[in-house]
Short mmCIF file of C-alpha atoms and ligand atoms in Angstrom, two decimals:
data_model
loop_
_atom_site.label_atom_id
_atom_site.label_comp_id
_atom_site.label_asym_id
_atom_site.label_seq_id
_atom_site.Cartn_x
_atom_site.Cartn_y
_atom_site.Cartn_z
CA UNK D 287 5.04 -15.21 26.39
CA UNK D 288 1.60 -15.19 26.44
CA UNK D 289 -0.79 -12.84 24.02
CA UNK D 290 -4.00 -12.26 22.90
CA UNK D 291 -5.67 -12.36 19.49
CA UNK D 292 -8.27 -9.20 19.35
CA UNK D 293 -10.24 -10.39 15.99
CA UNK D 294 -10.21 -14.05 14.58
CA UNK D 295 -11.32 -13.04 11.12
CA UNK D 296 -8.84 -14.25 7.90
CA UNK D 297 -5.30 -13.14 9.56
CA UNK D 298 -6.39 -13.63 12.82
CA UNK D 299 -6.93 -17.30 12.34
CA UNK D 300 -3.22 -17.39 10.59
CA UNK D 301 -2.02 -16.17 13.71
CA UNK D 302 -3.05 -18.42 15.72
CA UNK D 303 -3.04 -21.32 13.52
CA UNK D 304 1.11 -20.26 12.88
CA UNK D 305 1.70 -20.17 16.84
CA UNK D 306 -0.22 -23.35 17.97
CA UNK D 307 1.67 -25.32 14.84
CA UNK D 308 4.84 -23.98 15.52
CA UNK D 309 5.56 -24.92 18.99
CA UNK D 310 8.86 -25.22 19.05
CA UNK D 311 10.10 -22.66 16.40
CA UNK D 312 8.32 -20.22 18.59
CA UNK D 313 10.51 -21.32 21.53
CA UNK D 314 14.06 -21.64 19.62
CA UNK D 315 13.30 -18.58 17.68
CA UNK D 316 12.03 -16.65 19.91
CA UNK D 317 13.82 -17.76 23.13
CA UNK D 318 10.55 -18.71 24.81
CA UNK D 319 7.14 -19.99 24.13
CA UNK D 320 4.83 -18.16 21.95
CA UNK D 321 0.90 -19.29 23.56
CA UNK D 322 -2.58 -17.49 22.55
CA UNK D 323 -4.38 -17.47 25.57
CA UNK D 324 -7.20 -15.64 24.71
CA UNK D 325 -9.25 -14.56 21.43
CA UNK D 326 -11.42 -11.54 21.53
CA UNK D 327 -14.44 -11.88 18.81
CA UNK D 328 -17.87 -12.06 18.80
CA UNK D 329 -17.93 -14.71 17.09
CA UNK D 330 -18.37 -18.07 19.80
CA UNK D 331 -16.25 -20.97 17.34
CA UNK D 332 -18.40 -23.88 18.73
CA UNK D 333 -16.73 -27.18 18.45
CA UNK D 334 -13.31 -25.58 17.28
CA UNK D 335 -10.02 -25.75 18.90
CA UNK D 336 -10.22 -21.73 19.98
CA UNK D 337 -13.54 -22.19 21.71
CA UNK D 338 -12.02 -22.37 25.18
CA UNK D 339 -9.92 -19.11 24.60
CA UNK D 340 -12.92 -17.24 23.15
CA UNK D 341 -13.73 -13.77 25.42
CA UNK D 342 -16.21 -10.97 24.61
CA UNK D 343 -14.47 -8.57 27.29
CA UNK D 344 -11.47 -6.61 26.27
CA UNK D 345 -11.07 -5.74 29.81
CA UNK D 346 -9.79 -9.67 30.21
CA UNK D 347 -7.02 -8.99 28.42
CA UNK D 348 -6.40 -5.54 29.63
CA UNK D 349 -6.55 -7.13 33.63
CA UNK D 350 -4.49 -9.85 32.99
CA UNK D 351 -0.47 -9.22 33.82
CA UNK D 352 0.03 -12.66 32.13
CA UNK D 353 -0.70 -11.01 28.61
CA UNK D 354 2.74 -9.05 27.14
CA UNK D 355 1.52 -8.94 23.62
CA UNK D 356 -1.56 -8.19 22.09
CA UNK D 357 -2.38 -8.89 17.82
CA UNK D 358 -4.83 -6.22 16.92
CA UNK D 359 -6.37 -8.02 13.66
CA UNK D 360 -9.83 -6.84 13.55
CA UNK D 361 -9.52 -4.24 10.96
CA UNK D 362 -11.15 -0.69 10.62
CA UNK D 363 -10.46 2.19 13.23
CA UNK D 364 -13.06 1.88 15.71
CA UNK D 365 -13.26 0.02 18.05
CA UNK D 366 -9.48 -1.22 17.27
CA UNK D 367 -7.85 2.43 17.67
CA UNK D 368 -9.80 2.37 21.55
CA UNK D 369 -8.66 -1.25 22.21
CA UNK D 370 -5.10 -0.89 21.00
CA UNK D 371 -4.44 1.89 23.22
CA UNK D 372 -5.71 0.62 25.85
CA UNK D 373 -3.66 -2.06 25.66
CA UNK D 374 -0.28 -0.14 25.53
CA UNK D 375 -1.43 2.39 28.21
CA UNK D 376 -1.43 -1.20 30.51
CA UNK D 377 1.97 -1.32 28.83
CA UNK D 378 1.40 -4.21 26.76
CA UNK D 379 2.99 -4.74 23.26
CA UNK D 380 0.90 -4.33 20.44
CA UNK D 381 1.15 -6.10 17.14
CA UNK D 382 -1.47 -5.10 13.78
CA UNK D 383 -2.01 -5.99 10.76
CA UNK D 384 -4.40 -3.06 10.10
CA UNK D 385 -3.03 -0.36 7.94
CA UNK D 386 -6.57 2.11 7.91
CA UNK D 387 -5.26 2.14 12.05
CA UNK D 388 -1.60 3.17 11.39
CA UNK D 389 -1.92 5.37 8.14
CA UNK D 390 -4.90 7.35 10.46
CA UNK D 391 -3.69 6.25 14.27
CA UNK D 392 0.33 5.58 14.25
CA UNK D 393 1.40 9.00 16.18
CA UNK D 394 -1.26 8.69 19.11
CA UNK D 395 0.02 4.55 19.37
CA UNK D 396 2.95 5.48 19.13
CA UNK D 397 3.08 8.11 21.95
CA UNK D 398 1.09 5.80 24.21
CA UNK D 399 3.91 2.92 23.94
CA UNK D 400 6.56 5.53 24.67
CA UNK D 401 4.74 6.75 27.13
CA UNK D 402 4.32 2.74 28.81
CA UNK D 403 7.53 0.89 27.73
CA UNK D 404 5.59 -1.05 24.69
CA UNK D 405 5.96 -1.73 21.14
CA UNK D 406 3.98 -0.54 18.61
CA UNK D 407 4.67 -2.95 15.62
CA UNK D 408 2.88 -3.64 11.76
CA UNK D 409 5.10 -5.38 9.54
CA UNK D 410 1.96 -6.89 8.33
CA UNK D 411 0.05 -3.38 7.49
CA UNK D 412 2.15 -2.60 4.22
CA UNK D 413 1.92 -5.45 1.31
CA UNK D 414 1.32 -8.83 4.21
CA UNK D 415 4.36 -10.96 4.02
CA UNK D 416 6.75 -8.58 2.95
CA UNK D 417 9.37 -7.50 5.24
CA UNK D 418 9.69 -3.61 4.03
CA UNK D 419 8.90 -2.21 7.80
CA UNK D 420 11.76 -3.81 9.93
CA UNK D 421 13.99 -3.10 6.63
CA UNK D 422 12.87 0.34 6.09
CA UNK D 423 12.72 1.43 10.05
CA UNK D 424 16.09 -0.85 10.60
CA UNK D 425 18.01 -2.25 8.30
CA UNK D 426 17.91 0.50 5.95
CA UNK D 427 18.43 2.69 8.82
CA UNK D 428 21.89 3.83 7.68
CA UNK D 429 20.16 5.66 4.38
CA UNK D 430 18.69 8.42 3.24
CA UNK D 431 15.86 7.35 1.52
CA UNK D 432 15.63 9.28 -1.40
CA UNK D 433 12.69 7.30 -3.41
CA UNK D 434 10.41 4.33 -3.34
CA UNK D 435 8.20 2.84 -6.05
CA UNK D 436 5.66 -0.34 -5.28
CA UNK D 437 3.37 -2.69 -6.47
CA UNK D 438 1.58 -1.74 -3.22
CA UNK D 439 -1.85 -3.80 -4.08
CA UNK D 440 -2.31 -7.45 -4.81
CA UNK D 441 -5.63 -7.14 -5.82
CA UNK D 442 -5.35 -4.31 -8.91
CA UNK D 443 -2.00 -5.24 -9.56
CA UNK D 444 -4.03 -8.98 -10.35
CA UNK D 445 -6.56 -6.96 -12.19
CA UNK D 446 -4.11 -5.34 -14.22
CA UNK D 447 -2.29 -8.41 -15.16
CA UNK D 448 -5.44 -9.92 -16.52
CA UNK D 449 -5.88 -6.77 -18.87
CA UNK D 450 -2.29 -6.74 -19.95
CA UNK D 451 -2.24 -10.53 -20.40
CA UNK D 452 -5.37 -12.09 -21.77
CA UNK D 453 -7.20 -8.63 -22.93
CA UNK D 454 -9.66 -8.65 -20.41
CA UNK D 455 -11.79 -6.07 -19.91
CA UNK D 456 -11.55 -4.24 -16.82
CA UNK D 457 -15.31 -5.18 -15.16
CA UNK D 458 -14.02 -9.03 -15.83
CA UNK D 459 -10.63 -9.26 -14.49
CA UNK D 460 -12.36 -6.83 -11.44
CA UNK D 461 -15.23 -10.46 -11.00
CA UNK D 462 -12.15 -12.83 -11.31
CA UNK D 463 -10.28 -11.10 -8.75
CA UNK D 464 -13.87 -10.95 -6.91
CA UNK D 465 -14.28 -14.63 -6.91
CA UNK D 466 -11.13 -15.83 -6.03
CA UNK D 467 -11.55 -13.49 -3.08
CA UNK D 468 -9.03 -11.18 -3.31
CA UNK D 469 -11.52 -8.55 -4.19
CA UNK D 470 -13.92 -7.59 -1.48
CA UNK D 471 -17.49 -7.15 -2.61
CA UNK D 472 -17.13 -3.72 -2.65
CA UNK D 473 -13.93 -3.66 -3.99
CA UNK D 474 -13.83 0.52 -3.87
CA UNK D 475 -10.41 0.38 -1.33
CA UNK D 476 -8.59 -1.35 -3.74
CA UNK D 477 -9.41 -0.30 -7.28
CA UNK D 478 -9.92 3.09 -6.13
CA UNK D 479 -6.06 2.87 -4.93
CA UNK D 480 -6.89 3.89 -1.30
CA UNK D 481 -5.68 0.69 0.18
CA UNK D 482 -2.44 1.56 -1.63
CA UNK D 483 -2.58 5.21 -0.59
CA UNK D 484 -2.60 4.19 3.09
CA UNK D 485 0.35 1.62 2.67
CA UNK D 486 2.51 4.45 0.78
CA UNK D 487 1.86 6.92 3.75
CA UNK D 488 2.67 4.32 6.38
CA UNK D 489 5.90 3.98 4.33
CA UNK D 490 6.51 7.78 3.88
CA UNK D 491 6.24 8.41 7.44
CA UNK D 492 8.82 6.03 7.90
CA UNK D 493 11.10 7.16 5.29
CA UNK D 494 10.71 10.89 5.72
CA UNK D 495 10.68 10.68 9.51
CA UNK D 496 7.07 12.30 9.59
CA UNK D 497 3.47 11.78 9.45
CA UNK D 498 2.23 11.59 6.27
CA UNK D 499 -1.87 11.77 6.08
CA UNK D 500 -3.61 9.54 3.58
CA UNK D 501 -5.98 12.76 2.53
CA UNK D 502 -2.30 14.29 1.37
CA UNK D 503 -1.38 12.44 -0.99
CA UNK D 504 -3.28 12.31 -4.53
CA UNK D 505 -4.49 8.98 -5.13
CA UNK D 506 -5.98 7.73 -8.63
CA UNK D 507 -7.12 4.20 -8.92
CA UNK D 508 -7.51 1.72 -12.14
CA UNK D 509 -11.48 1.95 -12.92
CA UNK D 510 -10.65 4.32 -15.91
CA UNK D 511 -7.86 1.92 -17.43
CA UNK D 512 -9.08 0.72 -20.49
CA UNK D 513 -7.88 -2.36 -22.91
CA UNK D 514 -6.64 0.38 -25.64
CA UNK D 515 -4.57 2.47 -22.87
CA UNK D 516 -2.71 -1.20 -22.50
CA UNK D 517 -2.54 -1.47 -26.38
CA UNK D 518 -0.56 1.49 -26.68
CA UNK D 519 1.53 1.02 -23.49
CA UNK D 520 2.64 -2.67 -25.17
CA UNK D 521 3.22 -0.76 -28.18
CA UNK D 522 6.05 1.26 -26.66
CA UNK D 523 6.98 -2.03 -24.42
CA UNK D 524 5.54 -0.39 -21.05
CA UNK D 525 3.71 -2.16 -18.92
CA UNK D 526 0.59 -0.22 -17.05
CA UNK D 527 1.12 -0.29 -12.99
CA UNK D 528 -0.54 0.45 -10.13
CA UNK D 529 2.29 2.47 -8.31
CA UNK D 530 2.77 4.21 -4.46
CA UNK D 531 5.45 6.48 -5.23
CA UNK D 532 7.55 8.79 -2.99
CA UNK D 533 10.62 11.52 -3.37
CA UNK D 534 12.50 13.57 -1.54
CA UNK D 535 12.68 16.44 -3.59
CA UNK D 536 15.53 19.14 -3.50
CA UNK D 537 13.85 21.99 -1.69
CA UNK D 538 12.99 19.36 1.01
CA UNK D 539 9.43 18.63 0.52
CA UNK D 540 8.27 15.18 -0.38
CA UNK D 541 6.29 14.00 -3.53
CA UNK D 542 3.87 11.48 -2.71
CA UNK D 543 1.55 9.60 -5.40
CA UNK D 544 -0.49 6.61 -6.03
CA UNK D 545 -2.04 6.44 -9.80
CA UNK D 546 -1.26 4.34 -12.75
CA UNK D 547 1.76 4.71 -14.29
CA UNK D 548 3.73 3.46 -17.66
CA UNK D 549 6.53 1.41 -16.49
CA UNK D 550 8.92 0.31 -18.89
CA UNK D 551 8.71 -3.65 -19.71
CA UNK D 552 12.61 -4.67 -19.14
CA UNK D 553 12.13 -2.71 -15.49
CA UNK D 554 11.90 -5.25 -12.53
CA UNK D 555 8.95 -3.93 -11.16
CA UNK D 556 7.00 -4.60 -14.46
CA UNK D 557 7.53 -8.49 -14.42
CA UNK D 558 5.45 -8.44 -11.21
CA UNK D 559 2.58 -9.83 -12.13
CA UNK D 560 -0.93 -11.27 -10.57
CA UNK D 561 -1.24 -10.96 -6.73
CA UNK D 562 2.01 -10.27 -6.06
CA UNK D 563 3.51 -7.18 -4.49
CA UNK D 564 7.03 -5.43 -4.78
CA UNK D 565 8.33 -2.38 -3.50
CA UNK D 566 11.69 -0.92 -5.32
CA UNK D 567 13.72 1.43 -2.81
CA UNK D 568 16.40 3.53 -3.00
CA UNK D 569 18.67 4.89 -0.15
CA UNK D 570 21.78 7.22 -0.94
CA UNK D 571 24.37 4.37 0.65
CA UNK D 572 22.48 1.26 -0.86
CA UNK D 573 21.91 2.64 -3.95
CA UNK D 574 18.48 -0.18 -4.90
CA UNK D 575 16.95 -2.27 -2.74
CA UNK D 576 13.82 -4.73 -4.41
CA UNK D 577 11.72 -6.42 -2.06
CA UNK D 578 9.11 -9.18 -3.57
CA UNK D 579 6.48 -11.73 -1.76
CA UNK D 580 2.95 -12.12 -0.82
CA UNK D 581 1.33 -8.33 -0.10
CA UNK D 582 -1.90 -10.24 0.53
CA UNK D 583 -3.66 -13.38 1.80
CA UNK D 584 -3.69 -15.55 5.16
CA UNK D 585 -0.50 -16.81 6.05
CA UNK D 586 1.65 -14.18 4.44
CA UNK D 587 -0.08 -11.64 6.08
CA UNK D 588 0.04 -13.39 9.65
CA UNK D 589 3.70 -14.77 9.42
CA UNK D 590 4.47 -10.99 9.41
CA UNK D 591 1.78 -10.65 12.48
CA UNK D 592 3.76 -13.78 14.38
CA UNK D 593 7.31 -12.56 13.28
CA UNK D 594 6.33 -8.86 15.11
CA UNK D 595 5.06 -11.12 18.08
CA UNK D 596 8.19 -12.80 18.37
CA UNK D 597 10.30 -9.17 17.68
CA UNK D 598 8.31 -8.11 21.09
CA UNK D 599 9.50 -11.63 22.90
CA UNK D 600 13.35 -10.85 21.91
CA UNK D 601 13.50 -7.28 22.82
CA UNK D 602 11.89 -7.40 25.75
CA UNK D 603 14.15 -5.83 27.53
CA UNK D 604 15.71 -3.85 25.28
CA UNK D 605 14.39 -0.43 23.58
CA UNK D 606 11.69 -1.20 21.33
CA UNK D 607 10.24 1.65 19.83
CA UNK D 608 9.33 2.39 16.10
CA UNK D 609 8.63 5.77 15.84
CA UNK D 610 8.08 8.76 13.59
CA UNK D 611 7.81 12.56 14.46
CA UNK D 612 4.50 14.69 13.99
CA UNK D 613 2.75 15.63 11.01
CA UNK D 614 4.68 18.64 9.18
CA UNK D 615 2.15 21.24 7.98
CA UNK D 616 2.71 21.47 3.96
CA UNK D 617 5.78 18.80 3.37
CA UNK D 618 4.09 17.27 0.56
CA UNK D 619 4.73 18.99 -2.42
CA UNK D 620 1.56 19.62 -4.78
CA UNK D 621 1.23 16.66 -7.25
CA UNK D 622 0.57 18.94 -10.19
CA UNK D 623 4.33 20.26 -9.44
CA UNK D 624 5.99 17.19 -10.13
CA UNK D 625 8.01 16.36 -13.13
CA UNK D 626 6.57 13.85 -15.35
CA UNK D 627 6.27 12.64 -19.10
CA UNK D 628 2.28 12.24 -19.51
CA UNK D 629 0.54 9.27 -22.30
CA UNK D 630 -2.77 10.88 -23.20
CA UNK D 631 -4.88 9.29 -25.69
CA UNK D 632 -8.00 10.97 -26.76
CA UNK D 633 -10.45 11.68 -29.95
CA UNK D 634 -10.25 14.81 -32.48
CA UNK D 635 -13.17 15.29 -35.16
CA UNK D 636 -10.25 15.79 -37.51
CA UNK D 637 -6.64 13.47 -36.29
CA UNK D 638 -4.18 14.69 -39.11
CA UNK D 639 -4.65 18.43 -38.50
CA UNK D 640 -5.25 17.53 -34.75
CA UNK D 641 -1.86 15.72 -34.61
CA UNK D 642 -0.03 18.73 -35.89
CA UNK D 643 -1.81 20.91 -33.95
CA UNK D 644 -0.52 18.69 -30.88
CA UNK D 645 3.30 18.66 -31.83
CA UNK D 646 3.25 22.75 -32.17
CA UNK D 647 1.66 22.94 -28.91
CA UNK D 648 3.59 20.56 -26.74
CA UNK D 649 6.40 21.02 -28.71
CA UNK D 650 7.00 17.51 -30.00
CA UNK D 651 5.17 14.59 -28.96
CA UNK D 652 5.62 10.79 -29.40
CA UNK D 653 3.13 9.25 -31.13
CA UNK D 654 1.49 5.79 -30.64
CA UNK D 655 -0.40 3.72 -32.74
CA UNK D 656 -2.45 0.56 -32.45
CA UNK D 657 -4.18 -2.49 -34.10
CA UNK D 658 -7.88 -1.37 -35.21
CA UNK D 659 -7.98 2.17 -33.43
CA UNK D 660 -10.53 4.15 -35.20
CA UNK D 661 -9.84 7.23 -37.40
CA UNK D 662 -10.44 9.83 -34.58
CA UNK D 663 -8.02 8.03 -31.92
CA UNK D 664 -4.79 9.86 -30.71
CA UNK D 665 -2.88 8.89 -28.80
CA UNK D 666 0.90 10.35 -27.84
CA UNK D 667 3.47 10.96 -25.11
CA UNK D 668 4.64 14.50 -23.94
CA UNK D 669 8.08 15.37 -23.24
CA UNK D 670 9.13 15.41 -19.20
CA UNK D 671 7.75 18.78 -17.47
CA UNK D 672 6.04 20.20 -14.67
CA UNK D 673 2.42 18.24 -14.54
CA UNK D 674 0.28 21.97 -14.37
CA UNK D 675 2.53 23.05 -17.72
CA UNK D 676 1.07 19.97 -19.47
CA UNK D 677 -2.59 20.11 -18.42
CA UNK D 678 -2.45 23.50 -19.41
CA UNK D 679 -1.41 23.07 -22.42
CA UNK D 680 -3.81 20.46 -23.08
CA UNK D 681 -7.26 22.41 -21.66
CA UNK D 682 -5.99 25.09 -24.43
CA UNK D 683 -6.36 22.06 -27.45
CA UNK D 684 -9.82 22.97 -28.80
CA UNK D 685 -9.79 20.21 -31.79
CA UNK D 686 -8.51 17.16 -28.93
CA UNK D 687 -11.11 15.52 -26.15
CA UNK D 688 -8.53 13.70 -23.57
CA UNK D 689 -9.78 9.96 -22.93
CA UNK D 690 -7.08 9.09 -20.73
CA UNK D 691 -4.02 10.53 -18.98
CA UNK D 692 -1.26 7.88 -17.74
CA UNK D 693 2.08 9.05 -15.91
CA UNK D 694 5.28 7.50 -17.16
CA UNK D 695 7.50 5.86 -14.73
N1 LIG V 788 -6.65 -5.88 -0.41
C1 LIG V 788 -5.23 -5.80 -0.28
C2 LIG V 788 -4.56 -6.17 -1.60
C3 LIG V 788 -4.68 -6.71 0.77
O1 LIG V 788 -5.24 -6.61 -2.52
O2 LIG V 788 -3.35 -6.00 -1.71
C4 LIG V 788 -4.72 -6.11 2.11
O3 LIG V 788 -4.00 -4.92 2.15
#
């Protein structure tokens, strides 16, 4: 089979340095020869083994009948959204690893390779090497999902890590995870928690059966973590993670979440540290599934890219369609409706008579201490309840300033 590589940036250049190595894997595996004919960039790579398969003109690869399969790795919506669709309305297969596309783009792509006898595929789009989309869409198929949980983000759940582990502050684990590059320069996607927000609608939609929009689902990042919220988690053995959360909740609606959350420090989730990714899931037949790996980097990230390619080589003639139904007006349930136990940590002029004060209101509240916290520090865990009931009950504390609010898993 012969494809095309449309961007030769990071996980481009896995790609096709995967299927010119792998010669004859590509063949056994995939029952016939794997070849990148052409790379669109605008970059020229003088002197390089790609120069001679360099194009500028999509319309090569949309005119040429030799091209089945095309890997979309250029990132961003525009121009891949136009290029990608192109390509299936020619009916060629198309393979991404670019989740801002399929969290904003999957139900148009996915109607256009209906519509023209292609796949759609991104395994690579949710947490790189990590097989959760074949699993999820096929071998999982059998469930009813009822939850998922995931580490969804290499690059805070590395930030996080440092924190936890060598008390780093939050700005200097953020220009460690900058300069080993897996921070961008503006690192606002990731710490912010939209990169995980996108992966945890790309894996609601395929869970729930529908759409889910990335502007649905309430998303809080890590910037306001600080080195005394992870004092107090370790003093109740939690561990503080970046989470992409999901439920299917009794009256049918789904919750959907990414924020910080307590997890408790004998879970599995919570010994997955630095770059790495896992995503916990639980289907009513299964009962647990925990997948672990690479969510991020070059080769994890295109051996999912090459192992979609080969998918579309194997099914060829077979049907091949991933697919969700349209968006659902109102299925996710609002976030303040959910049931949670809340940490809050925050400063009182007067912490004895605060403290008390606290108890009455919530009506009994764990509290934490820590090494060195100064006199006006409190900080304490609510009982389980609906998310508005607590905030309420904290905007009426006049004597307590909330710092910090922190879900528990
Ligand atoms: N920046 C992402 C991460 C990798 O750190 O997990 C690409 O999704």
């Amino acid at each position: 089979m012969k494809i095309a590589v449309m961007g030769c940036g990071i996980v481009g250049t896995g790609v096709v340095e995967i299927t010119d190595n792998k010669p004859d894997l590509m063949k056994n595996s995939a029952g016939e020869p794997i070849e990148v004919k052409y790379i669109l960039d605008i970059r020229d790579f003088t002197g390089t083994p790609y120069e001679s398969r360099v194009i500028k003109d999509i319309d090569i690869i949309l005119n040429d009948s030799e091209i089945e399969t095309v890997v979309e790795t250029m990132g961003g919506i525009e121009p891949a959204f136009t290029f990608c669709k192109k390509c299936l309305e020619k009916g060629k297969n198309v393979v991404t690893s670019n989740k801002a596309l399929v969290a904003a783009k999957a139900e148009e792509l996915f109607s256009a390779a209906r519509e023209n006898n292609a796949a759609f595929m991104f395994e690579a789009a949710v947490c790189g090497g990590i097989p959760v989309i074949r699993t999820m869409f096929s071998s999982l198929s059998a469930n009813n999902i009822t939850s998922f949980a995931g580490i969804l983000n290499g690059t805070t759940n590395f930030i996080l890590t440092k924190m936890i582990n060598e008390k780093m502050s939050f700005d200097q684990a953020l220009k460690i995870a900058q300069e080993k590059g897996y921070a961008e320069k503006d690192p606002t996607a990731d710490v912010e928690g939209l990169d995980a927000g996108r992966k945890t609608c790309i894996l609601a939609s395929i869970a729930y059966g529908t759409h889910v929009y990335p502007e649905e689902i309430h998303t809080e990042g890590i910037r306001k973590i600080t080195l005394e919220d992870a004092a107090y988690a370790a003093s109740k053995g939690y561990k503080i993670k970046l989470l992409g959360k999901a439920d299917k909740l009794k009256n049918g609606k789904i919750s959907a979440i990414v924020c910080p959350f307590f997890v408790e420090g004998n879970s599995l989730i919570s010994g997955v540290n630095g770059v790495y990714n896992a995503i916990s899931i639980t289907g009513d037949s299964i009962g647990d599934v925990l997948l672990y790996g690479q969510g991020a980097g070059r080769e994890a990230t295109a051996s999912a890219v090459v192992g979609d390619v080969m998918e579309c080589a194997r099914l060829k003639k077979n049907e091949k369609h991933y697919y969700w139904a349209e968006h659902q007006e109102d299925i996710i349930e609002d976030y303040e409706l959910y049931e949670n136990a809340l940490y809050i940590r925050g400063y009182a002029k007067n912490a004895s008579e605060s403290i008390i004060n606290i108890r009455e209101s919530f009506g009994g509240v764990e509290v934490l201490k820590r090494e060195d916290a100064p006199e006006n520090e409190i900080a304490f865990i609510t009982g389980k309840a609906k998310e508005k009931e607590l905030r309420d009950i904290l905007s009426e504390l006049t004597d307590f300033a909330p710092a910090s609010i922190i879900r528990i898993l």
